[in-house]
XYZ file of C-alpha atoms in Angstrom:
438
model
C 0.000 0.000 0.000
C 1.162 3.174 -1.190
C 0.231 6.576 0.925
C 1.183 9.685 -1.894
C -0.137 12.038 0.070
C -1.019 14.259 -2.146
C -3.019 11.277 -4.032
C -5.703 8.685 -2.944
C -4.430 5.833 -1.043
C -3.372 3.168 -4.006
C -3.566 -0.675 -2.854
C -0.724 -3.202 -5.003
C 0.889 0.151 -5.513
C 4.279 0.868 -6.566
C 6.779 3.701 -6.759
C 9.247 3.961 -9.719
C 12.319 5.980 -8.991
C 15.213 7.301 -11.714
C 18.136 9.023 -9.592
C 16.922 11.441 -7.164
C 13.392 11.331 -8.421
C 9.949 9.991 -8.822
C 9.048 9.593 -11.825
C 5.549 7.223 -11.064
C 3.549 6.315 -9.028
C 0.344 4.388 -9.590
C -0.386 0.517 -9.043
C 1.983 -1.803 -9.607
C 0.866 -3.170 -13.266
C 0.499 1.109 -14.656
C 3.990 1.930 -13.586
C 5.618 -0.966 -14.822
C 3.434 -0.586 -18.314
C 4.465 3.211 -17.711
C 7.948 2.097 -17.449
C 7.945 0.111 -20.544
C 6.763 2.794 -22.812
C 8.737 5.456 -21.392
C 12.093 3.810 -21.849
C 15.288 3.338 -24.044
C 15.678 0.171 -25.589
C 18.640 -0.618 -23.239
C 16.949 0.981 -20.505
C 16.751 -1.637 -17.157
C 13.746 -1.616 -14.231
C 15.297 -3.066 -11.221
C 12.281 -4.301 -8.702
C 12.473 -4.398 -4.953
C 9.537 -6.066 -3.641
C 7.702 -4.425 -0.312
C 4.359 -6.341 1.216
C 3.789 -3.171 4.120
C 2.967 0.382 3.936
C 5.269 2.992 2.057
C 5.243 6.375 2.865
C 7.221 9.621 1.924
C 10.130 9.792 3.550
C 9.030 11.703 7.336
C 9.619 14.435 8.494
C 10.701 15.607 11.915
C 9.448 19.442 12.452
C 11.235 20.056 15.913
C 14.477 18.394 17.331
C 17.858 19.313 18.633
C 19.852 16.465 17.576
C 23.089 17.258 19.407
C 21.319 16.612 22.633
C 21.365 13.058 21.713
C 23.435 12.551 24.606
C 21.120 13.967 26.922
C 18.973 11.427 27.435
C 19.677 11.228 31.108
C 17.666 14.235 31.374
C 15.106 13.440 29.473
C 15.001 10.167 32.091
C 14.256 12.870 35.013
C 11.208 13.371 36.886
C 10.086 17.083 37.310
C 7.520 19.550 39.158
C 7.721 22.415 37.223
C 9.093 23.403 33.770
C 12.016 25.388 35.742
C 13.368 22.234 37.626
C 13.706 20.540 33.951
C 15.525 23.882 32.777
C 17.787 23.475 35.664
C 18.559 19.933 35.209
C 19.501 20.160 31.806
C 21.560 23.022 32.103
C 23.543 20.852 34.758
C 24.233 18.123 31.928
C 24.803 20.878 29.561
C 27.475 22.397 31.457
C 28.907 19.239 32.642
C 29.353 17.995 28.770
C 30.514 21.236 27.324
C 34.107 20.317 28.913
C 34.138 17.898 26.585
C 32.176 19.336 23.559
C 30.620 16.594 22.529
C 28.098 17.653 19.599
C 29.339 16.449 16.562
C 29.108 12.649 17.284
C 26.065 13.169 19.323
C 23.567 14.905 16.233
C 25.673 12.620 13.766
C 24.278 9.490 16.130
C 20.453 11.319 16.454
C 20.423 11.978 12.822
C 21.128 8.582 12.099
C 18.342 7.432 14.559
C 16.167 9.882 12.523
C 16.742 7.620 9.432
C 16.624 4.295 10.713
C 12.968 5.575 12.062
C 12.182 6.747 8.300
C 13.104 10.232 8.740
C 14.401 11.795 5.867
C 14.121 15.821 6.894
C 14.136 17.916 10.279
C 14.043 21.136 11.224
C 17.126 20.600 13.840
C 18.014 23.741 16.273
C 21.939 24.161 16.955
C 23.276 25.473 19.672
C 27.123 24.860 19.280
C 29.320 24.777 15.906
C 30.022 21.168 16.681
C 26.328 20.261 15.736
C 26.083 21.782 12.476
C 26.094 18.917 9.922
C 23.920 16.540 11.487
C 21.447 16.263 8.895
C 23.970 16.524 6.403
C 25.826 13.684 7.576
C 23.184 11.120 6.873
C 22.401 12.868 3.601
C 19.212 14.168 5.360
C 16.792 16.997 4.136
C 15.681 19.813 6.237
C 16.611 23.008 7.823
C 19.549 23.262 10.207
C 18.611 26.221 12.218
C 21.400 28.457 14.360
C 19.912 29.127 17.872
C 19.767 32.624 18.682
C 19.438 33.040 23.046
C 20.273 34.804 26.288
C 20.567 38.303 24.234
C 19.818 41.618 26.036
C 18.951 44.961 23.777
C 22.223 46.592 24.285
C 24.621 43.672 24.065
C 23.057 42.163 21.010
C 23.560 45.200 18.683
C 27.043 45.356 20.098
C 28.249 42.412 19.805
C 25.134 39.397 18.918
C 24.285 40.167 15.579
C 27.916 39.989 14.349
C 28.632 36.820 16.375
C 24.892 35.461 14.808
C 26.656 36.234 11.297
C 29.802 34.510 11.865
C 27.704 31.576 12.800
C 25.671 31.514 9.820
C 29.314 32.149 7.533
C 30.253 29.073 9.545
C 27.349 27.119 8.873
C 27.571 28.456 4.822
C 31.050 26.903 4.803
C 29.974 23.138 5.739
C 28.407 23.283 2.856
C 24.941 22.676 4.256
C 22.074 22.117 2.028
C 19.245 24.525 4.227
C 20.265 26.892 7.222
C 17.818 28.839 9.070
C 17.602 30.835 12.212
C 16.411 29.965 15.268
C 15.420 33.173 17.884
C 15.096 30.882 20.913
C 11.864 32.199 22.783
C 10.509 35.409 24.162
C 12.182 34.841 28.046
C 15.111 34.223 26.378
C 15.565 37.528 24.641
C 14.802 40.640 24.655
C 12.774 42.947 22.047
C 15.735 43.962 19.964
C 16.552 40.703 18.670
C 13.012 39.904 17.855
C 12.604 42.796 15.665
C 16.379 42.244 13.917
C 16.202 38.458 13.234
C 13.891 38.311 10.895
C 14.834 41.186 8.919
C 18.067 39.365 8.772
C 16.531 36.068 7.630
C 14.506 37.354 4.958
C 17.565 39.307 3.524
C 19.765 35.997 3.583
C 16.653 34.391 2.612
C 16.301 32.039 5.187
C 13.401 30.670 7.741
C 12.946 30.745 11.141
C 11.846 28.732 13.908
C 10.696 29.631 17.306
C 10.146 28.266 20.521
C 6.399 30.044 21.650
C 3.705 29.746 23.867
C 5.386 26.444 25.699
C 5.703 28.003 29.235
C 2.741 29.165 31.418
C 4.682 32.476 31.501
C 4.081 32.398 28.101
C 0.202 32.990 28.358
C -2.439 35.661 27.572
C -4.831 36.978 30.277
C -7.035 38.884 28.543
C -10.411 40.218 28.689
C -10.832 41.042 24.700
C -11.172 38.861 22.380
C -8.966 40.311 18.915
C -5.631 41.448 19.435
C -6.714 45.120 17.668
C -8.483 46.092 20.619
C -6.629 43.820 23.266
C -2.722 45.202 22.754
C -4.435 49.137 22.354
C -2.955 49.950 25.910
C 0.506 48.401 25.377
C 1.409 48.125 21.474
C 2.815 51.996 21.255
C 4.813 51.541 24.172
C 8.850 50.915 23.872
C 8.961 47.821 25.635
C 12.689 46.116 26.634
C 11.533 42.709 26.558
C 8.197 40.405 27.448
C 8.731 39.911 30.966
C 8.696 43.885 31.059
C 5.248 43.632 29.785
C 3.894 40.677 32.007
C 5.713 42.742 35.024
C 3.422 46.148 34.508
C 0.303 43.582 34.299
C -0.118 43.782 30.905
C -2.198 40.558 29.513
C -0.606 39.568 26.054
C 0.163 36.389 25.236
C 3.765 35.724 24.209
C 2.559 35.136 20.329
C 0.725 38.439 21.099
C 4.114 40.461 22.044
C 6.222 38.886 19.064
C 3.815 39.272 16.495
C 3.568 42.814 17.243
C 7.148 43.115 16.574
C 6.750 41.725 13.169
C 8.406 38.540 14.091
C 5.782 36.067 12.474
C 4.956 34.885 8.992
C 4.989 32.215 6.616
C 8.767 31.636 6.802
C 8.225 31.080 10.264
C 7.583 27.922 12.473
C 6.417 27.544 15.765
C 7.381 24.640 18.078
C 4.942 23.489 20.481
C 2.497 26.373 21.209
C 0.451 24.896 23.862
C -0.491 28.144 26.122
C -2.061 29.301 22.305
C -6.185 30.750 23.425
C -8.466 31.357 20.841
C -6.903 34.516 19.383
C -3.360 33.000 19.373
C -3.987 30.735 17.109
C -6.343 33.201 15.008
C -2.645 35.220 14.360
C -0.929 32.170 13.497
C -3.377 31.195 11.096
C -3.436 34.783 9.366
C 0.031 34.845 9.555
C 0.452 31.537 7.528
C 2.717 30.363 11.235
C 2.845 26.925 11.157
C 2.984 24.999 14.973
C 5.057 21.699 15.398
C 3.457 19.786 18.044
C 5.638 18.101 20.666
C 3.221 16.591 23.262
C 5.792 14.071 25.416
C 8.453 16.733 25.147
C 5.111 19.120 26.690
C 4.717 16.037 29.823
C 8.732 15.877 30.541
C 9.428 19.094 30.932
C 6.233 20.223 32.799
C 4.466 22.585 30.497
C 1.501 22.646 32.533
C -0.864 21.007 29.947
C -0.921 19.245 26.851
C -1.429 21.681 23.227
C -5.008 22.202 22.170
C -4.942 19.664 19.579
C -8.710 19.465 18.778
C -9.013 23.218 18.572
C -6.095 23.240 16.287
C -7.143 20.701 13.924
C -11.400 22.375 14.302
C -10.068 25.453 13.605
C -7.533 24.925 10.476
C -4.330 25.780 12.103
C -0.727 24.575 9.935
C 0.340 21.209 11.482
C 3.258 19.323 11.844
C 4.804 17.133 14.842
C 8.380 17.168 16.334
C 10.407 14.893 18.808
C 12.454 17.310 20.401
C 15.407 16.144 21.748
C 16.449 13.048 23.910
C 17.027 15.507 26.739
C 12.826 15.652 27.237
C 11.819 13.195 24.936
C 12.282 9.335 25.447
C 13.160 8.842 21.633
C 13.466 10.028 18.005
C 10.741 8.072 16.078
C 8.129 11.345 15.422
C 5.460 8.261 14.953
C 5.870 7.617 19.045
C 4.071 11.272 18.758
C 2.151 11.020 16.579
C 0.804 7.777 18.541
C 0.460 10.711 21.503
C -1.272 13.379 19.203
C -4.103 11.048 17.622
C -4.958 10.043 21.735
C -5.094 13.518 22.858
C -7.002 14.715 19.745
C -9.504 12.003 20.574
C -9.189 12.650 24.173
C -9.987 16.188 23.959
C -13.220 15.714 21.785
C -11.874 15.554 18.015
C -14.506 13.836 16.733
C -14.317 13.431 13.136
C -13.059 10.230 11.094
C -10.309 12.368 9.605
C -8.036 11.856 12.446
C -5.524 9.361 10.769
C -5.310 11.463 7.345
C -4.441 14.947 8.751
C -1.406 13.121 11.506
C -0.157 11.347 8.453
C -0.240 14.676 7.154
C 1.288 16.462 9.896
C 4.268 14.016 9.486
C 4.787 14.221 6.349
C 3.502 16.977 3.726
C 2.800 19.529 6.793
C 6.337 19.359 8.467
C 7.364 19.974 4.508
C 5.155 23.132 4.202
C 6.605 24.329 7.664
C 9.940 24.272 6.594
C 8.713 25.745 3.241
C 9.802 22.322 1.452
C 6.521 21.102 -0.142
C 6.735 22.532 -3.280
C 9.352 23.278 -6.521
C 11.681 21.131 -7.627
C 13.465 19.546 -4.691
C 9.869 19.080 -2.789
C 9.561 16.542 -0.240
C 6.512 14.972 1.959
C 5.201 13.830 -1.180
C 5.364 11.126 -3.485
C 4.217 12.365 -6.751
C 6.002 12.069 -10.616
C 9.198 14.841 -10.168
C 9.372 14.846 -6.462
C 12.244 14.161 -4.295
C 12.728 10.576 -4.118
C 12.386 10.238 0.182
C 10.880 7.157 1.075
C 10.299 5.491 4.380
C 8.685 1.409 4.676
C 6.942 0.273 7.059
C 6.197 -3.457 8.620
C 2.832 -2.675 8.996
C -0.022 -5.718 8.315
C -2.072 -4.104 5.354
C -5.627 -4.809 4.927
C -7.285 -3.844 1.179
C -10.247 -6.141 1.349
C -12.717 -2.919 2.374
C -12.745 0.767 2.437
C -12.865 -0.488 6.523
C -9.968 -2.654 6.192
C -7.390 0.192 4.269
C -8.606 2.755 7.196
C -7.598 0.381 9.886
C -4.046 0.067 8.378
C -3.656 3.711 8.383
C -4.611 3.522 11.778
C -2.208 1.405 12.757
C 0.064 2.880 11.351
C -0.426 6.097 13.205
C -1.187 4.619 16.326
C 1.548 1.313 16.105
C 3.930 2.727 13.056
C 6.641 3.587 15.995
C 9.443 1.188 15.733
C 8.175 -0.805 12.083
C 10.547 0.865 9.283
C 12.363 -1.520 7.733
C 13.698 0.471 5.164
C 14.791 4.501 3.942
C 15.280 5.598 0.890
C 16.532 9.565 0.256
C 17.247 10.974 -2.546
C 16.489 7.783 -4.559
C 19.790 6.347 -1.984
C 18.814 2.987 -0.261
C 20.161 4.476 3.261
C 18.979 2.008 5.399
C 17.847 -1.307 4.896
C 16.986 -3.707 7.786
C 16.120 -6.827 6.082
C 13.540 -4.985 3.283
C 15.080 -5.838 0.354
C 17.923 -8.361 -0.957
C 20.436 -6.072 -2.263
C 22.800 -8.863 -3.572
């Protein structure tokens, strides 16, 4: 069984591939008839034979892959979001004697493929870290984190350190950078009004941590942010705690939006404090939120994301790991296992539940990253796409429309821990007894 995507379903279905590309896909007996037509006399079809689920390659929308070796704080019991902060920070400092990074995102990245990852959107924090994705021949974004910035010491000496990163970065040779500003109680104004500005010239994305802390929410009496932010939005304020300090009731997507720091180059990760008019902004702003929910329950968020509103409401999708440091592994199927029991949970209701997570895995972390369409798209399979494929060891059942909804339940629900195989860029990367490659 063959899931496109951006196609129906297609039962005995197969997926021809010529270099880095698609070039069909259709059942089995049209793409081999396809095939024949379409080629040279000499011309060869090789046939690997899969009898489980295949899926575009997916994609990972939040993760810090040099925490790999962190894990020992994503073990950790907490009480509060601050006592998780802490503890990591004590593992941080502790490994930073060392400098571990590089092998630790080369090892997550390759954990990322033998799940059937093929692209992330992967923060880093230390120069070390930098070619993770590129080191398993991954897709994605590698985004530089951008933190612990005040007004005055960032346009003295942050933005140029922030460019000699990126020059870095440019230098590996990296296939996508981005920047990352890290979240609103992490820096100040300033930097939230200069980083995107910056991005957009170098023509880059960004990705932000919002609306994950309680700290982070709106207490507010209106209900549209024109009338809501008319006592505060004029004022020249240093930073968001400033704002929450003189009682002020904007949420944090409230504050950075009206610094201009959303839009459809951005991505959000998590957003669970989002009410109501949050996620009205993000919407309009064409701001995309990668859910995390058991990075949300290890590091003490305070609740879970409001998945059914999200999904009722039309908000851009996508789900992310995190890291190993509050997450207990790397397959983004383990969450999306999470996000089709809370949708449920909190009242989703409809019987389009298993579509729009396969969705969020695949084709949505691509539009978040600004990957789902052109020439090198991915989170597709379609005739000139990228050639990213994951398989999975997932029983199918085509014997009713019943039967083939089932499998894609299972696959959401029980997919975690069943690729067998990876395919990227039209590269058999990993192969764990799928196909005889003698």
């Amino acid at each position: 069984m063959v899931i496109p995507v951006t196609g129906p379903v297609i039962v005995d279905g197969a997926v021809a591939v010529a270099a880095n590309r698609v070039v069909h896909v259709g059942t089995r007996e049209w793409v081999l008839d396809a095939l024949k037509r379409d080629m040279a006399p000499s011309g060869r079809i090789t046939e690997y034979r899969w009898h489980g689920l295949i899926t575009p390659g997916l994609i990972n929308a939040h993760t810090h892959l040099q925490y790999t070796n962190m894990a020992e704080v994503g073990r950790g019991t907490y009480d509060r979001f601050r006592a998780w902060e802490i503890g990591f920070n004590e593992v941080y400092a502790r490994l930073q004697e060392t400098r571990p990074w590089k092998e630790s995102a080369y090892q997550g990245a390759r954990m990322l493929v033998e799940s059937g990852t093929t692209a992330a959107a992967d923060i880093v924090t230390d120069p070390e870290a930098v070619g993770a994705l590129a080191s398993q021949g991954m897709h994605g974004i590698a985004y530089w984190e951008v933190m612990g910035w005040h007004n005055d010491d960032w346009k003295t000496e942050g933005i140029q350190e922030l460019l000699n990163n990126l020059g870095h970065m440019h230098e590996e040779g990296l296939p996508s950078i981005g920047i990352s500003p890290h979240a609103p109680y992490t820096l100040e104004s300033e930097p939230f009004v200069d980083l995107p500005d910056i991005a957009r010239q170098l023509d880059m994305r960004l990705h932000i941590h919002l609306a994950e802390t309680p700290m982070e929410a709106g207490n507010r009496d209106t209900t549209l942010t024109t009338y809501s932010a008319a006592d505060w939005r004029d004022g020249q304020w240093a930073s968001y705690r400033q704002l929450k300090d003189a009682g002020k009731g904007a949420s944090a997507i409230q504050f950075v939006d009206q610094l201009g720091s959303l839009g459809p180059d951005v991505h959000i990760a998590h957003g669970v404090w989002a009410d109501a008019e949050d996620r009205r902004i993000l919407r309009q702003r064409g701001v995309g939120v990668a859910l995390c929910p058991r990075s949300n329950r290890i590091t003490v968020t305070g609740k879970d994301a409001p998945i059914r509103e999200y999904l009722e409401e039309g908000n851009l999708l996508a789900i992310g790991t995190d890291s190993l440091s509050s997450s207990p592994s790397l397959d983004v199927l383990d969450d999306a296992a999470m996000v089709y029991d809370l949708a449920r949970e909190q009242g989703y209701r409809r019987d389009d539940l298993t579509h729009r997570i396969i969705r969020m895995v695949t084709l949505g972390g691509a539009e978040e990253m600004g990957m789902h369409v052109g020439a090198g798209r991915i989170g597709q399979i379609n005739a000139g796409a990228t050639a990213d494929l994951a398989f999975f060891d997932i029983p199918v059942g085509t014997d009713s429309p019943h039967a083939i909804e089932q499998t894609l339940e299972d696959f959401v629900r029980h997919g975690a821990g069943t690729n067998r195989a990876t395919i990227i860029s039209g590269n058999i990367v990993y192969n764990d007894g799928a196909f005889d490659l003698r």
